[in-house]
Amino acid sequence: MPDITATTGKIVLTAGANNGIGRALLEEVLRRGAQQVYAASREAVTQAFLPHLTRSRGAIVNHLSVAAFAPLSIVPAYSISKAAAFSLTQSQRALLADHGVRVHAVFIGPTDTDMSRELDAPKASPASVARAVFDGVKNQEEDIFPDSMSQTMAAGWRGSPAKTLELEYAALVASPAREMPAVTTER
């Protein structure tokens, strides 16, 4: 499989590139020599680029948060959106695997961005998170834990019953001979 983190001469799309981690990812991909970089601010773009991703056997890297696992009660809408984005990531991963598109989930802990300015906790720098994201993609990690706080969760997640269930569900999608049992509702 080609090394998609070798960005020299490649065309790259990054969303959320206006500040924080998205901006650090943009700067990292430029540092790594991308030929062209398209930077979107916040609109979901995966569907528009899916044909190109399939042809190039590219990757999708969804930036989530440790709040996808356990909600941070002071920002419930953020936590809900990250949990939903994680579910989307898992679905994309299963549905796109046969098309050669890898889908990575990045579980980011507290990072020194505008959003977490008021949070009283140790924070990673956006640049260190961006480097760790590229390293995780290069190492073909499905689930990337790019900072010291999130790394404390990595082993527990990778060996968890929930991760095992995700892999079992993905196998159902990948195997056309196996069918999902019919769902019935009793009244």
PDB file of C-alpha atoms in Angstrom:
ATOM      1  CA  MET A   1       0.000   0.000   0.000  1.00  0.00           C
ATOM      2  CA  PRO A   2       1.397   3.434  -0.877  1.00  0.00           C
ATOM      3  CA  ASP A   3       2.561   5.728   1.899  1.00  0.00           C
ATOM      4  CA  ILE A   4      -0.068   8.451   1.870  1.00  0.00           C
ATOM      5  CA  THR A   5       1.877  10.474   4.418  1.00  0.00           C
ATOM      6  CA  ALA A   6       4.630  10.995   1.865  1.00  0.00           C
ATOM      7  CA  THR A   7       3.015  14.192   0.650  1.00  0.00           C
ATOM      8  CA  THR A   8       5.784  15.465  -1.611  1.00  0.00           C
ATOM      9  CA  GLY A   9       4.163  16.262  -4.936  1.00  0.00           C
ATOM     10  CA  LYS A  10       0.692  15.140  -3.769  1.00  0.00           C
ATOM     11  CA  ILE A  11      -2.624  16.943  -3.737  1.00  0.00           C
ATOM     12  CA  VAL A  12      -4.089  17.200  -0.229  1.00  0.00           C
ATOM     13  CA  LEU A  13      -7.404  18.410   1.144  1.00  0.00           C
ATOM     14  CA  THR A  14      -7.696  19.492   4.754  1.00  0.00           C
ATOM     15  CA  ALA A  15     -10.861  20.752   6.412  1.00  0.00           C
ATOM     16  CA  GLY A  16     -11.064  22.981   9.469  1.00  0.00           C
ATOM     17  CA  ALA A  17      -7.853  24.671   8.372  1.00  0.00           C
ATOM     18  CA  ASN A  18      -8.673  28.135   9.619  1.00  0.00           C
ATOM     19  CA  ASN A  19      -7.198  27.701  13.122  1.00  0.00           C
ATOM     20  CA  GLY A  20      -6.083  25.326  15.870  1.00  0.00           C
ATOM     21  CA  ILE A  21      -5.271  21.747  14.918  1.00  0.00           C
ATOM     22  CA  GLY A  22      -6.623  22.137  11.367  1.00  0.00           C
ATOM     23  CA  ARG A  23      -4.220  25.006  10.739  1.00  0.00           C
ATOM     24  CA  ALA A  24      -1.340  22.988  12.242  1.00  0.00           C
ATOM     25  CA  LEU A  25      -2.208  20.107   9.891  1.00  0.00           C
ATOM     26  CA  LEU A  26      -2.200  22.517   6.956  1.00  0.00           C
ATOM     27  CA  GLU A  27       1.229  23.830   7.971  1.00  0.00           C
ATOM     28  CA  GLU A  28       2.547  20.261   8.445  1.00  0.00           C
ATOM     29  CA  VAL A  29       1.387  19.099   5.014  1.00  0.00           C
ATOM     30  CA  LEU A  30       3.001  22.161   3.421  1.00  0.00           C
ATOM     31  CA  ARG A  31       6.212  21.463   5.351  1.00  0.00           C
ATOM     32  CA  ARG A  32       6.100  17.910   3.977  1.00  0.00           C
ATOM     33  CA  GLY A  33       6.100  19.236   0.400  1.00  0.00           C
ATOM     34  CA  ALA A  34       2.561  18.859  -0.918  1.00  0.00           C
ATOM     35  CA  GLN A  35       2.184  20.020  -4.523  1.00  0.00           C
ATOM     36  CA  GLN A  36      -1.261  21.517  -3.926  1.00  0.00           C
ATOM     37  CA  VAL A  37      -3.308  21.935  -0.778  1.00  0.00           C
ATOM     38  CA  TYR A  38      -7.015  22.640  -0.685  1.00  0.00           C
ATOM     39  CA  ALA A  39      -8.109  24.017   2.649  1.00  0.00           C
ATOM     40  CA  ALA A  40     -11.764  24.087   3.644  1.00  0.00           C
ATOM     41  CA  SER A  41     -13.035  25.762   6.755  1.00  0.00           C
ATOM     42  CA  ARG A  42     -15.779  23.565   8.252  1.00  0.00           C
ATOM     43  CA  GLU A  43     -18.144  21.973   5.649  1.00  0.00           C
ATOM     44  CA  ALA A  44     -18.281  18.125   5.366  1.00  0.00           C
ATOM     45  CA  VAL A  45     -16.419  17.313   1.931  1.00  0.00           C
ATOM     46  CA  THR A  46     -15.843  13.512   2.017  1.00  0.00           C
ATOM     47  CA  GLN A  47     -18.721  12.726  -0.356  1.00  0.00           C
ATOM     48  CA  ALA A  48     -17.503  15.207  -2.973  1.00  0.00           C
ATOM     49  CA  PHE A  49     -13.988  13.775  -2.963  1.00  0.00           C
ATOM     50  CA  LEU A  50     -14.919  10.098  -2.636  1.00  0.00           C
ATOM     51  CA  PRO A  51     -14.369   9.232  -6.325  1.00  0.00           C
ATOM     52  CA  HIS A  52     -10.855  10.708  -6.183  1.00  0.00           C
ATOM     53  CA  LEU A  53     -10.125   9.012  -2.852  1.00  0.00           C
ATOM     54  CA  THR A  54     -11.161   5.671  -4.331  1.00  0.00           C
ATOM     55  CA  ARG A  55      -9.052   6.125  -7.479  1.00  0.00           C
ATOM     56  CA  SER A  56      -5.992   7.212  -5.511  1.00  0.00           C
ATOM     57  CA  ARG A  57      -6.499   4.670  -2.694  1.00  0.00           C
ATOM     58  CA  GLY A  58      -6.311   7.621  -0.340  1.00  0.00           C
ATOM     59  CA  ALA A  59      -7.294   8.109   3.269  1.00  0.00           C
ATOM     60  CA  ILE A  60      -9.808   9.990   5.351  1.00  0.00           C
ATOM     61  CA  VAL A  61      -8.586  11.298   8.690  1.00  0.00           C
ATOM     62  CA  ASN A  62     -11.426  12.344  10.991  1.00  0.00           C
ATOM     63  CA  HIS A  63     -10.384  14.534  13.901  1.00  0.00           C
ATOM     64  CA  LEU A  64     -12.413  13.529  16.873  1.00  0.00           C
ATOM     65  CA  SER A  65     -11.817  13.978  20.559  1.00  0.00           C
ATOM     66  CA  VAL A  66     -11.571  11.859  23.659  1.00  0.00           C
ATOM     67  CA  ALA A  67     -15.026  13.351  24.272  1.00  0.00           C
ATOM     68  CA  ALA A  68     -16.257  10.822  21.685  1.00  0.00           C
ATOM     69  CA  PHE A  69     -15.695   8.170  24.391  1.00  0.00           C
ATOM     70  CA  ALA A  70     -16.837  10.110  27.450  1.00  0.00           C
ATOM     71  CA  PRO A  71     -18.721  13.412  27.222  1.00  0.00           C
ATOM     72  CA  LEU A  72     -17.228  16.540  28.684  1.00  0.00           C
ATOM     73  CA  SER A  73     -20.281  17.863  30.490  1.00  0.00           C
ATOM     74  CA  ILE A  74     -19.386  21.545  30.112  1.00  0.00           C
ATOM     75  CA  VAL A  75     -19.669  21.244  26.306  1.00  0.00           C
ATOM     76  CA  PRO A  76     -22.446  18.726  25.647  1.00  0.00           C
ATOM     77  CA  ALA A  77     -23.059  19.691  22.008  1.00  0.00           C
ATOM     78  CA  TYR A  78     -19.358  19.276  21.226  1.00  0.00           C
ATOM     79  CA  SER A  79     -19.275  15.894  22.947  1.00  0.00           C
ATOM     80  CA  ILE A  80     -22.398  14.734  21.102  1.00  0.00           C
ATOM     81  CA  SER A  81     -20.992  15.837  17.744  1.00  0.00           C
ATOM     82  CA  LYS A  82     -17.710  14.011  18.363  1.00  0.00           C
ATOM     83  CA  ALA A  83     -19.519  10.805  19.387  1.00  0.00           C
ATOM     84  CA  ALA A  84     -21.629  11.020  16.223  1.00  0.00           C
ATOM     85  CA  ALA A  85     -18.535  11.721  14.112  1.00  0.00           C
ATOM     86  CA  PHE A  86     -16.888   8.654  15.644  1.00  0.00           C
ATOM     87  CA  SER A  87     -19.860   6.507  14.654  1.00  0.00           C
ATOM     88  CA  LEU A  88     -19.644   7.965  11.137  1.00  0.00           C
ATOM     89  CA  THR A  89     -15.910   7.190  11.080  1.00  0.00           C
ATOM     90  CA  GLN A  90     -16.517   3.569  12.024  1.00  0.00           C
ATOM     91  CA  SER A  91     -19.188   3.248   9.325  1.00  0.00           C
ATOM     92  CA  GLN A  92     -16.972   4.880   6.685  1.00  0.00           C
ATOM     93  CA  ARG A  93     -14.140   2.564   7.676  1.00  0.00           C
ATOM     94  CA  ALA A  94     -16.255  -0.541   7.068  1.00  0.00           C
ATOM     95  CA  LEU A  95     -17.968   0.723   3.915  1.00  0.00           C
ATOM     96  CA  LEU A  96     -14.855   2.071   2.182  1.00  0.00           C
ATOM     97  CA  ALA A  97     -12.354  -0.672   3.047  1.00  0.00           C
ATOM     98  CA  ASP A  98     -13.191  -2.707  -0.075  1.00  0.00           C
ATOM     99  CA  HIS A  99     -12.560   0.434  -2.156  1.00  0.00           C
ATOM    100  CA  GLY A 100      -9.016   0.812  -0.835  1.00  0.00           C
ATOM    101  CA  VAL A 101      -9.783   3.915   1.211  1.00  0.00           C
ATOM    102  CA  ARG A 102      -8.468   3.899   4.761  1.00  0.00           C
ATOM    103  CA  VAL A 103     -10.373   5.795   7.437  1.00  0.00           C
ATOM    104  CA  HIS A 104      -8.570   6.956  10.569  1.00  0.00           C
ATOM    105  CA  ALA A 105     -10.072   8.256  13.810  1.00  0.00           C
ATOM    106  CA  VAL A 106      -7.957  10.751  15.739  1.00  0.00           C
ATOM    107  CA  PHE A 107      -8.843  10.988  19.424  1.00  0.00           C
ATOM    108  CA  ILE A 108      -7.430  14.303  20.530  1.00  0.00           C
ATOM    109  CA  GLY A 109      -7.060  15.242  24.178  1.00  0.00           C
ATOM    110  CA  PRO A 110      -6.713  18.782  25.524  1.00  0.00           C
ATOM    111  CA  THR A 111      -4.829  20.883  22.988  1.00  0.00           C
ATOM    112  CA  ASP A 112      -3.653  24.481  23.250  1.00  0.00           C
ATOM    113  CA  THR A 113      -6.233  26.040  20.931  1.00  0.00           C
ATOM    114  CA  ASP A 114      -8.725  28.885  21.207  1.00  0.00           C
ATOM    115  CA  MET A 115     -11.449  26.385  22.060  1.00  0.00           C
ATOM    116  CA  SER A 116      -9.686  25.061  25.153  1.00  0.00           C
ATOM    117  CA  ARG A 117      -8.127  28.315  26.288  1.00  0.00           C
ATOM    118  CA  GLU A 118     -10.167  28.345  29.519  1.00  0.00           C
ATOM    119  CA  LEU A 119      -9.660  24.642  30.274  1.00  0.00           C
ATOM    120  CA  ASP A 120      -7.333  24.207  33.239  1.00  0.00           C
ATOM    121  CA  ALA A 121      -5.479  21.076  32.136  1.00  0.00           C
ATOM    122  CA  PRO A 122      -2.137  20.161  30.569  1.00  0.00           C
ATOM    123  CA  LYS A 123      -2.406  20.710  26.827  1.00  0.00           C
ATOM    124  CA  ALA A 124      -0.554  19.440  23.772  1.00  0.00           C
ATOM    125  CA  SER A 125       0.555  21.892  21.117  1.00  0.00           C
ATOM    126  CA  PRO A 126      -1.359  21.850  17.817  1.00  0.00           C
ATOM    127  CA  ALA A 127       1.940  21.256  15.976  1.00  0.00           C
ATOM    128  CA  SER A 128       2.752  18.157  18.048  1.00  0.00           C
ATOM    129  CA  VAL A 129      -0.755  16.799  17.444  1.00  0.00           C
ATOM    130  CA  ALA A 130      -0.390  17.395  13.683  1.00  0.00           C
ATOM    131  CA  ARG A 131       2.944  15.527  13.590  1.00  0.00           C
ATOM    132  CA  ALA A 132       1.465  12.629  15.573  1.00  0.00           C
ATOM    133  CA  VAL A 133      -1.514  12.452  13.203  1.00  0.00           C
ATOM    134  CA  PHE A 134       0.777  12.100  10.191  1.00  0.00           C
ATOM    135  CA  ASP A 135       2.883   9.527  12.044  1.00  0.00           C
ATOM    136  CA  GLY A 136      -0.234   7.536  12.969  1.00  0.00           C
ATOM    137  CA  VAL A 137      -1.466   7.523   9.372  1.00  0.00           C
ATOM    138  CA  LYS A 138       1.981   6.495   8.158  1.00  0.00           C
ATOM    139  CA  ASN A 139       1.968   3.614  10.676  1.00  0.00           C
ATOM    140  CA  GLN A 140      -1.526   2.628   9.437  1.00  0.00           C
ATOM    141  CA  GLU A 141      -3.115   3.069  12.856  1.00  0.00           C
ATOM    142  CA  GLU A 142      -6.901   3.008  12.508  1.00  0.00           C
ATOM    143  CA  ASP A 143      -7.273   4.838  15.791  1.00  0.00           C
ATOM    144  CA  ILE A 144      -4.726   7.540  16.499  1.00  0.00           C
ATOM    145  CA  PHE A 145      -4.073   8.902  19.989  1.00  0.00           C
ATOM    146  CA  PRO A 146      -1.818  11.932  19.290  1.00  0.00           C
ATOM    147  CA  ASP A 147      -1.105  13.391  22.720  1.00  0.00           C
ATOM    148  CA  SER A 148      -0.097  12.229  26.181  1.00  0.00           C
ATOM    149  CA  MET A 149      -3.614  12.406  27.646  1.00  0.00           C
ATOM    150  CA  SER A 150      -5.253  10.431  24.833  1.00  0.00           C
ATOM    151  CA  GLN A 151      -2.395   7.912  24.765  1.00  0.00           C
ATOM    152  CA  THR A 152      -3.390   6.779  28.253  1.00  0.00           C
ATOM    153  CA  MET A 153      -6.595   5.465  26.660  1.00  0.00           C
ATOM    154  CA  ALA A 154      -5.056   3.777  23.599  1.00  0.00           C
ATOM    155  CA  ALA A 155      -4.332   0.283  24.940  1.00  0.00           C
ATOM    156  CA  GLY A 156      -7.667   0.084  26.735  1.00  0.00           C
ATOM    157  CA  TRP A 157      -9.564   1.061  23.590  1.00  0.00           C
ATOM    158  CA  ARG A 158      -7.679  -1.228  21.234  1.00  0.00           C
ATOM    159  CA  GLY A 159      -8.362  -4.244  23.460  1.00  0.00           C
ATOM    160  CA  SER A 160     -11.920  -3.304  24.392  1.00  0.00           C
ATOM    161  CA  PRO A 161     -15.113  -5.234  23.688  1.00  0.00           C
ATOM    162  CA  ALA A 162     -16.409  -2.173  21.811  1.00  0.00           C
ATOM    163  CA  LYS A 163     -13.436  -2.245  19.389  1.00  0.00           C
ATOM    164  CA  THR A 164     -13.926  -5.997  18.947  1.00  0.00           C
ATOM    165  CA  LEU A 165     -17.595  -5.406  18.101  1.00  0.00           C
ATOM    166  CA  GLU A 166     -16.623  -2.697  15.585  1.00  0.00           C
ATOM    167  CA  LEU A 167     -14.328  -5.192  13.829  1.00  0.00           C
ATOM    168  CA  GLU A 168     -17.025  -7.885  13.859  1.00  0.00           C
ATOM    169  CA  TYR A 169     -19.555  -5.490  12.326  1.00  0.00           C
ATOM    170  CA  ALA A 170     -17.000  -4.449   9.696  1.00  0.00           C
ATOM    171  CA  ALA A 171     -16.512  -8.119   8.794  1.00  0.00           C
ATOM    172  CA  LEU A 172     -20.248  -8.378   8.130  1.00  0.00           C
ATOM    173  CA  VAL A 173     -19.991  -5.557   5.606  1.00  0.00           C
ATOM    174  CA  ALA A 174     -16.876  -7.008   3.989  1.00  0.00           C
ATOM    175  CA  SER A 175     -18.344 -10.482   3.567  1.00  0.00           C
ATOM    176  CA  PRO A 176     -21.260 -10.530   1.119  1.00  0.00           C
ATOM    177  CA  ALA A 177     -21.914 -14.189   1.962  1.00  0.00           C
ATOM    178  CA  ARG A 178     -22.821 -13.196   5.500  1.00  0.00           C
ATOM    179  CA  GLU A 179     -26.051 -11.349   5.882  1.00  0.00           C
ATOM    180  CA  MET A 180     -27.159  -9.201   8.737  1.00  0.00           C
ATOM    181  CA  PRO A 181     -30.041 -10.876  10.588  1.00  0.00           C
ATOM    182  CA  ALA A 182     -33.440  -9.364   9.978  1.00  0.00           C
ATOM    183  CA  VAL A 183     -34.523  -6.964  12.682  1.00  0.00           C
ATOM    184  CA  THR A 184     -38.011  -7.511  13.969  1.00  0.00           C
ATOM    185  CA  THR A 185     -39.989  -5.566  16.443  1.00  0.00           C
ATOM    186  CA  GLU A 186     -42.502  -7.167  18.735  1.00  0.00           C
ATOM    187  CA  ARG A 187     -45.687  -5.380  19.530  1.00  0.00           C
TER     188      ARG A 187
END
